[in-house]
Coordinates of C-alpha atoms in Angstrom, one line a residue:
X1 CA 40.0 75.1 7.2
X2 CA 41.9 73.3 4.5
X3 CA 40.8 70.0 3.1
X4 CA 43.3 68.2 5.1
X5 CA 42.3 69.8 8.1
X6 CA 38.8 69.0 7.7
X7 CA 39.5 65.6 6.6
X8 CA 41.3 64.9 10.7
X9 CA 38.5 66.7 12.1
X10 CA 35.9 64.8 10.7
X11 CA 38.0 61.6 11.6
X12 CA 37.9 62.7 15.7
X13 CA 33.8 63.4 15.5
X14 CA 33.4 59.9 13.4
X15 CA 35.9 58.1 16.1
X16 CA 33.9 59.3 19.2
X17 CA 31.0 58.0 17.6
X18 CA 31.7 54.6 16.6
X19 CA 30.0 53.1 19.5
X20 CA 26.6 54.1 17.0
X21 CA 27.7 52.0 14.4
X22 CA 30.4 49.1 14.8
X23 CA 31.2 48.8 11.2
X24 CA 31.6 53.0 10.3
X25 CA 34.6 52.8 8.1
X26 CA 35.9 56.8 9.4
X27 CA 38.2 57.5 6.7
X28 CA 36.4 56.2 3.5
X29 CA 33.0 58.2 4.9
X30 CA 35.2 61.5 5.7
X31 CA 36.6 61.1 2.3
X32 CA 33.0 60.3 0.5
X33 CA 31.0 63.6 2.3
X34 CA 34.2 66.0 1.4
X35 CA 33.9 64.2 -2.7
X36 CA 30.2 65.3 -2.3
X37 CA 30.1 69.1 -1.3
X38 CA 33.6 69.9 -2.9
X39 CA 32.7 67.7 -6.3
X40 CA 36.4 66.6 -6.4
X41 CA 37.9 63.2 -6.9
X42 CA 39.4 61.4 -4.0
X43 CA 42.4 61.9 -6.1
X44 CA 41.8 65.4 -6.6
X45 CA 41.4 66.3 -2.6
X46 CA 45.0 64.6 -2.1
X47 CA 46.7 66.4 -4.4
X48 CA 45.2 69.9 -3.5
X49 CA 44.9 68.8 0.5
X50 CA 45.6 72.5 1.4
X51 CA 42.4 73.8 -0.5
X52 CA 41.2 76.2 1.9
X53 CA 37.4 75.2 1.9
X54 CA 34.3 78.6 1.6
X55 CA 32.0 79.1 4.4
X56 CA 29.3 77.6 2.0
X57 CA 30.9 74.3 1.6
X58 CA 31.7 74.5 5.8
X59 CA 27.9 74.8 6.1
X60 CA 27.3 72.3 3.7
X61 CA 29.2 69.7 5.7
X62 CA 28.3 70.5 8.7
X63 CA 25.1 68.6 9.3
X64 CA 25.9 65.9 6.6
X65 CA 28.8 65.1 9.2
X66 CA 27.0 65.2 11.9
X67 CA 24.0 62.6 10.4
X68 CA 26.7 60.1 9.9
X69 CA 27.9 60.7 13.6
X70 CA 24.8 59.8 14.2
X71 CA 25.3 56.5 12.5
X72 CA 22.5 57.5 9.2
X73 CA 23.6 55.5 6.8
X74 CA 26.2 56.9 4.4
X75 CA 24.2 55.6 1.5
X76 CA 21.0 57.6 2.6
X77 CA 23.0 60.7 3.5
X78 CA 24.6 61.0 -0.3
X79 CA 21.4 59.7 -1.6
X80 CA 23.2 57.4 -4.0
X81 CA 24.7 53.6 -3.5
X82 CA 27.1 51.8 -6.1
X83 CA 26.3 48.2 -6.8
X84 CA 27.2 46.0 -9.4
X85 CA 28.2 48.6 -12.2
X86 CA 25.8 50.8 -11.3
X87 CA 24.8 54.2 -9.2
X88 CA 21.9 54.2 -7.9
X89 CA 19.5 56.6 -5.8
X90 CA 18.4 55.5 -2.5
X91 CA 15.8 56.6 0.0
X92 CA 14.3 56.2 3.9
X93 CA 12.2 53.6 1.8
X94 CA 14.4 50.7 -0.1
X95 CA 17.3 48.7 1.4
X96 CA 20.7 49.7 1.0
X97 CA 22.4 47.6 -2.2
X98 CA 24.9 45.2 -0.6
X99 CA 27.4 43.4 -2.5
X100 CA 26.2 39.7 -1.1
X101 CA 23.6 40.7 -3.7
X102 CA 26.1 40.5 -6.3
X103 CA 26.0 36.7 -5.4
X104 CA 22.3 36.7 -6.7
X105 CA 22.7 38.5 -9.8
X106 CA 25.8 36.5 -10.8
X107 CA 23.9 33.1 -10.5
X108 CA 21.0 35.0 -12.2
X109 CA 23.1 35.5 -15.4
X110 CA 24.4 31.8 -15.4
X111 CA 20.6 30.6 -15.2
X112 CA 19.5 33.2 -17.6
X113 CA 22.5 32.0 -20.0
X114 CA 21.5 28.7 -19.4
X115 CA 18.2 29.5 -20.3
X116 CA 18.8 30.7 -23.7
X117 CA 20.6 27.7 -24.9
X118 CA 18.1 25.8 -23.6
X119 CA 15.4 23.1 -25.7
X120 CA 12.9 24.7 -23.8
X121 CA 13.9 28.6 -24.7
X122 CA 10.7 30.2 -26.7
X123 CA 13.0 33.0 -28.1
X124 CA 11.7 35.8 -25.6
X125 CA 13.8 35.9 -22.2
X126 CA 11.8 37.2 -19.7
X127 CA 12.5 37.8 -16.0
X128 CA 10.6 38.5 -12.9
X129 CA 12.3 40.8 -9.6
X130 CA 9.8 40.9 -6.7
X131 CA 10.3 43.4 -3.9
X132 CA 13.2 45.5 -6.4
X133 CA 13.4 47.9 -4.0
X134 CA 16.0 50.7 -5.8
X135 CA 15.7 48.3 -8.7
X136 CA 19.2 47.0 -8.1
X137 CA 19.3 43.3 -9.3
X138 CA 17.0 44.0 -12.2
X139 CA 19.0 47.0 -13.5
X140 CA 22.2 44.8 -13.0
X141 CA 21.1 41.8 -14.8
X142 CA 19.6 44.4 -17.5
X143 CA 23.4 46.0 -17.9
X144 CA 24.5 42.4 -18.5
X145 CA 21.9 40.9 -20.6
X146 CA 20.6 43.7 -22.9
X147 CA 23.6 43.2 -25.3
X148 CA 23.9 39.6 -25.3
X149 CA 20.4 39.5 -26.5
X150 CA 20.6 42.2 -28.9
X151 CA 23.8 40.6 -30.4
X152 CA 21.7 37.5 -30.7
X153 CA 18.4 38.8 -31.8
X154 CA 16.2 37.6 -28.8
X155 CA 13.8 39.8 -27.2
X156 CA 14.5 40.5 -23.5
X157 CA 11.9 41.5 -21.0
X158 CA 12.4 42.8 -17.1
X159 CA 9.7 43.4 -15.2
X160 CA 10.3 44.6 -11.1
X161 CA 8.0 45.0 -8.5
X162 CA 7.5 46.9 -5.7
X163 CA 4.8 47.4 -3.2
X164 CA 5.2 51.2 -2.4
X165 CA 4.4 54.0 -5.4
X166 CA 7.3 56.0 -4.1
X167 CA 9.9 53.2 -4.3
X168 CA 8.9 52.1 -7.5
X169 CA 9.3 55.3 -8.8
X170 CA 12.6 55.7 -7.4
X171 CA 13.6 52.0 -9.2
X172 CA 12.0 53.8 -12.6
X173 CA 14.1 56.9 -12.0
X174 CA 17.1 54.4 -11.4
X175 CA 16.4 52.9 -14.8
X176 CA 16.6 56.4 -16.6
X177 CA 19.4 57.6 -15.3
X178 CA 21.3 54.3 -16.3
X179 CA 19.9 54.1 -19.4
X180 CA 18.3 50.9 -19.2
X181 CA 15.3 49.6 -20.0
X182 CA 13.2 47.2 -17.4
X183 CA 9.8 48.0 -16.6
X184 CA 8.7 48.6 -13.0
X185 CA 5.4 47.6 -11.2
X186 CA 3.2 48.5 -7.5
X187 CA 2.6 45.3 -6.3
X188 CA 2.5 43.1 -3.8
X189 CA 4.6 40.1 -4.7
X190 CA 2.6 38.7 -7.4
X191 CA -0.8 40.1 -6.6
X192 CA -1.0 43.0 -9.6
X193 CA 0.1 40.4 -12.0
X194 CA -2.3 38.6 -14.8
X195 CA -2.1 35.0 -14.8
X196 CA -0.8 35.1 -18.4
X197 CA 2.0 36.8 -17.3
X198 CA 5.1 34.1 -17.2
X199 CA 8.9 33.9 -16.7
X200 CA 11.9 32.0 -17.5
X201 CA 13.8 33.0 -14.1
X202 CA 12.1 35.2 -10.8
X203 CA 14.7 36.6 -8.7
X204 CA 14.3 37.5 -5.3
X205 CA 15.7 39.5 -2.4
X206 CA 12.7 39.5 0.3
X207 CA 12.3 40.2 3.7
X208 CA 14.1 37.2 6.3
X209 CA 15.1 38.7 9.6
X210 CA 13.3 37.9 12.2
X211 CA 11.2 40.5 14.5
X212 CA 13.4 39.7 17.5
X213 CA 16.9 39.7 15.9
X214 CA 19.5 41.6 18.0
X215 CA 20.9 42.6 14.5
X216 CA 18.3 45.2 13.9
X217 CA 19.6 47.4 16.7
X218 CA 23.1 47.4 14.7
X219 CA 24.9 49.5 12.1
X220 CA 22.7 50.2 9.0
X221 CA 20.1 48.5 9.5
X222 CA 18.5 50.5 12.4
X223 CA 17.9 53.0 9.7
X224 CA 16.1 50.9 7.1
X225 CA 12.7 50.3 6.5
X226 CA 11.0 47.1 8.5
X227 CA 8.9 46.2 5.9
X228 CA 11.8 45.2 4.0
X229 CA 13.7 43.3 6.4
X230 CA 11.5 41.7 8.5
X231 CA 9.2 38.6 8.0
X232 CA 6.7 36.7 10.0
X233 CA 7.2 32.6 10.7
X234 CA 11.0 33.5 12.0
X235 CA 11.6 35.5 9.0
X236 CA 10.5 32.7 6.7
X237 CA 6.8 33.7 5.7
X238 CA 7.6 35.7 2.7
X239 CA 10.3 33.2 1.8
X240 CA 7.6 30.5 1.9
X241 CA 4.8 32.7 0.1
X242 CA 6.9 33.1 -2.7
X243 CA 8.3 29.6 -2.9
X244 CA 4.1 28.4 -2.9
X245 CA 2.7 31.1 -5.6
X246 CA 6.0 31.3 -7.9
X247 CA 5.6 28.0 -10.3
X248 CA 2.0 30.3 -11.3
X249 CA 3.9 32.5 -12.6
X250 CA 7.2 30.2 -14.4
X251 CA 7.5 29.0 -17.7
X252 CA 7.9 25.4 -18.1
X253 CA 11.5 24.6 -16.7
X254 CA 11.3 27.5 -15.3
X255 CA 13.7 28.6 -12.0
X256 CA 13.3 30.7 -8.7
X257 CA 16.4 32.3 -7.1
X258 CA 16.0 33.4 -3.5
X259 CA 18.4 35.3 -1.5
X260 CA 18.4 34.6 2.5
X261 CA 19.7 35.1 5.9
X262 CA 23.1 32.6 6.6
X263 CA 22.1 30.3 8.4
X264 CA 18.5 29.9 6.4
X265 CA 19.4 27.9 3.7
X266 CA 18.5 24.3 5.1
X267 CA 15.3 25.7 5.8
X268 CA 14.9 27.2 3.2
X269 CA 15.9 23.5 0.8
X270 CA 13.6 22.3 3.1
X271 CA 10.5 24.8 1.7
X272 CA 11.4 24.5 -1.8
X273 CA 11.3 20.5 -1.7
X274 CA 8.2 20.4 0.1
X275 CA 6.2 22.3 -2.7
X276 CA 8.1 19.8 -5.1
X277 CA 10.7 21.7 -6.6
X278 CA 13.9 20.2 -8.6
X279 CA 17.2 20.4 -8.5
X280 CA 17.2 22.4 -5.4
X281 CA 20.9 23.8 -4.5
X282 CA 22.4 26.7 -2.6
X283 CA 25.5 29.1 -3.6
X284 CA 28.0 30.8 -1.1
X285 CA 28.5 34.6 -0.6
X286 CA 32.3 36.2 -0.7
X287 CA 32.4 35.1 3.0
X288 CA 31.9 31.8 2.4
X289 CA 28.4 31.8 3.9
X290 CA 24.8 29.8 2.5
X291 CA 22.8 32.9 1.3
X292 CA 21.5 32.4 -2.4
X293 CA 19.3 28.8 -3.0
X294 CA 17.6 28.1 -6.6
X295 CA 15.1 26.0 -7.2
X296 CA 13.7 24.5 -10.8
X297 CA 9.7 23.7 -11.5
X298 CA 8.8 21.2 -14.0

């Protein structure tokens, strides 16, 4: 069987299957499991489309194709996600990257950049990522900031944490093989940290679906882990928890950025402002959707 071959039988086994996941996107996953056993470029497989593939790499794809006919994931079947600049190793146990997270890390840099210029700047940058998961918006922001603050002498310090060992040794692992350096923590939220320990900015991406959302029967999601999707209160308790204990842990005019469901962010306003928080404000997604809000403590 040739690559081409393989490529339109794949497509047919993918197609009858789509009822397991609405949003399976046949060619690009064909094309992504054939890049994976052959180790050939997309570009590569087109221009040598009549490669005759071994036994051994029929074999190989064999069950990975049949996983994804399943509707696993595509992430968790390679093992690896892209986000921001990044690749990064996923498991069973962390969320899946997704580029709405992009939206976080984006306003992250601004507040961090902000930050620096800032009367209130000490010289030392310091962020907070609570529930990093694969270590995704820590790594990213690290990509981004780690030469700005070298070129300007300031000392920059990550920290993300995670309450699962396994996960946060995947987000260390992540670290290594980017080459970036952000420190990595089992906790729960804030509960491993000293009350010395302060930031200028805590970024978040926590659990907000609710227990009965028809969502979590659908597409990815049915394969990820609970614990990091869903939330007591409606999906707002961990919101909330981190809304109350966060100015504990903030520098003065310091700044908590929260990532949330789309139709959470008046809620969610309405948390921040009753703790007291400034200057509270929420920033679209690429689809034009309420899912990142920020709010300042003085």
């Amino acid at each position: 069987m040739t690559y081409q071959e393989w490529l339109h039988f794949a497509g047919e086994v993918l197609t009858k299957n789509r009822d397991n996941d609405p949003f399976l996107n046949v060619k690009n996953d064909c094309y992504l499991l054939l890049q994976t056993v052959t180790k050939r470029s997309k570009a590569s497989i087109l221009a040598f489309s009549e490669t005759v593939l071994t036994e051994g790499e029929l074999q190989q794809l064999a069950p990975l194709l049949m996983r994804r006919a399943k509707g696993e994931p595509i992430a968790y079947i390679l093992g690896e996600k892209a986000f921001w600049s990044l690749s990064l190793k996923v498991s069973a146990q962390t969320l899946i990257p997704r580029p709405d997270t992009e939206i976080l890390v984006e306003h992250a840099l601004d507040l961090a950049k902000q930050r620096i210029t800032s009367a209130h700047f000490s010289g030392e940058l310091s962020i907070l990522d609570l529930g990093t998961g694969t270590g995704a918006i820590a790594l990213a922001l690290a990509t981004e900031l780690t030469p700005l603050t070298q070129k300007c002498g300031i000392n920059l310090s990550i920290l993300g944490v995670d309450c699962i060992a396994e996960v946060v040794a995947l987000a260390k692992a992540n670290a290594k093989q980017n080459g970036l350096k952000v420190n990595f923590l089992q906790s729960a939220w804030f509960d491993s940290l000293k009350s010395e320990n302060t930031f200028d900015l805590i970024v978040s991406n926590p659990p907000y679906i609710d227990k009965n959302d028809p969502h979590l029967a659908q597409g990815d999601v049915r394969f990820e882990p609970l614990s990091a999707l869903v939330a007591a209160e409606e999906g707002y308790a961990d919101i909330r928890h981190i809304i109350e204990q966060a100015p504990l842990f903030l520098k003065p005019q310091g700044a908590l950025l929260l990532e949330h469901g789309w139709q959470q962010a008046e809620k969610v306003r309405a948390i921040f402002e009753k703790n007291v928080w400034h200057d509270v404000m929420t920033f679209k997604d690429y689809s034009g959707n309420e899912r990142v809000t920020l709010g300042c403590w003085r």
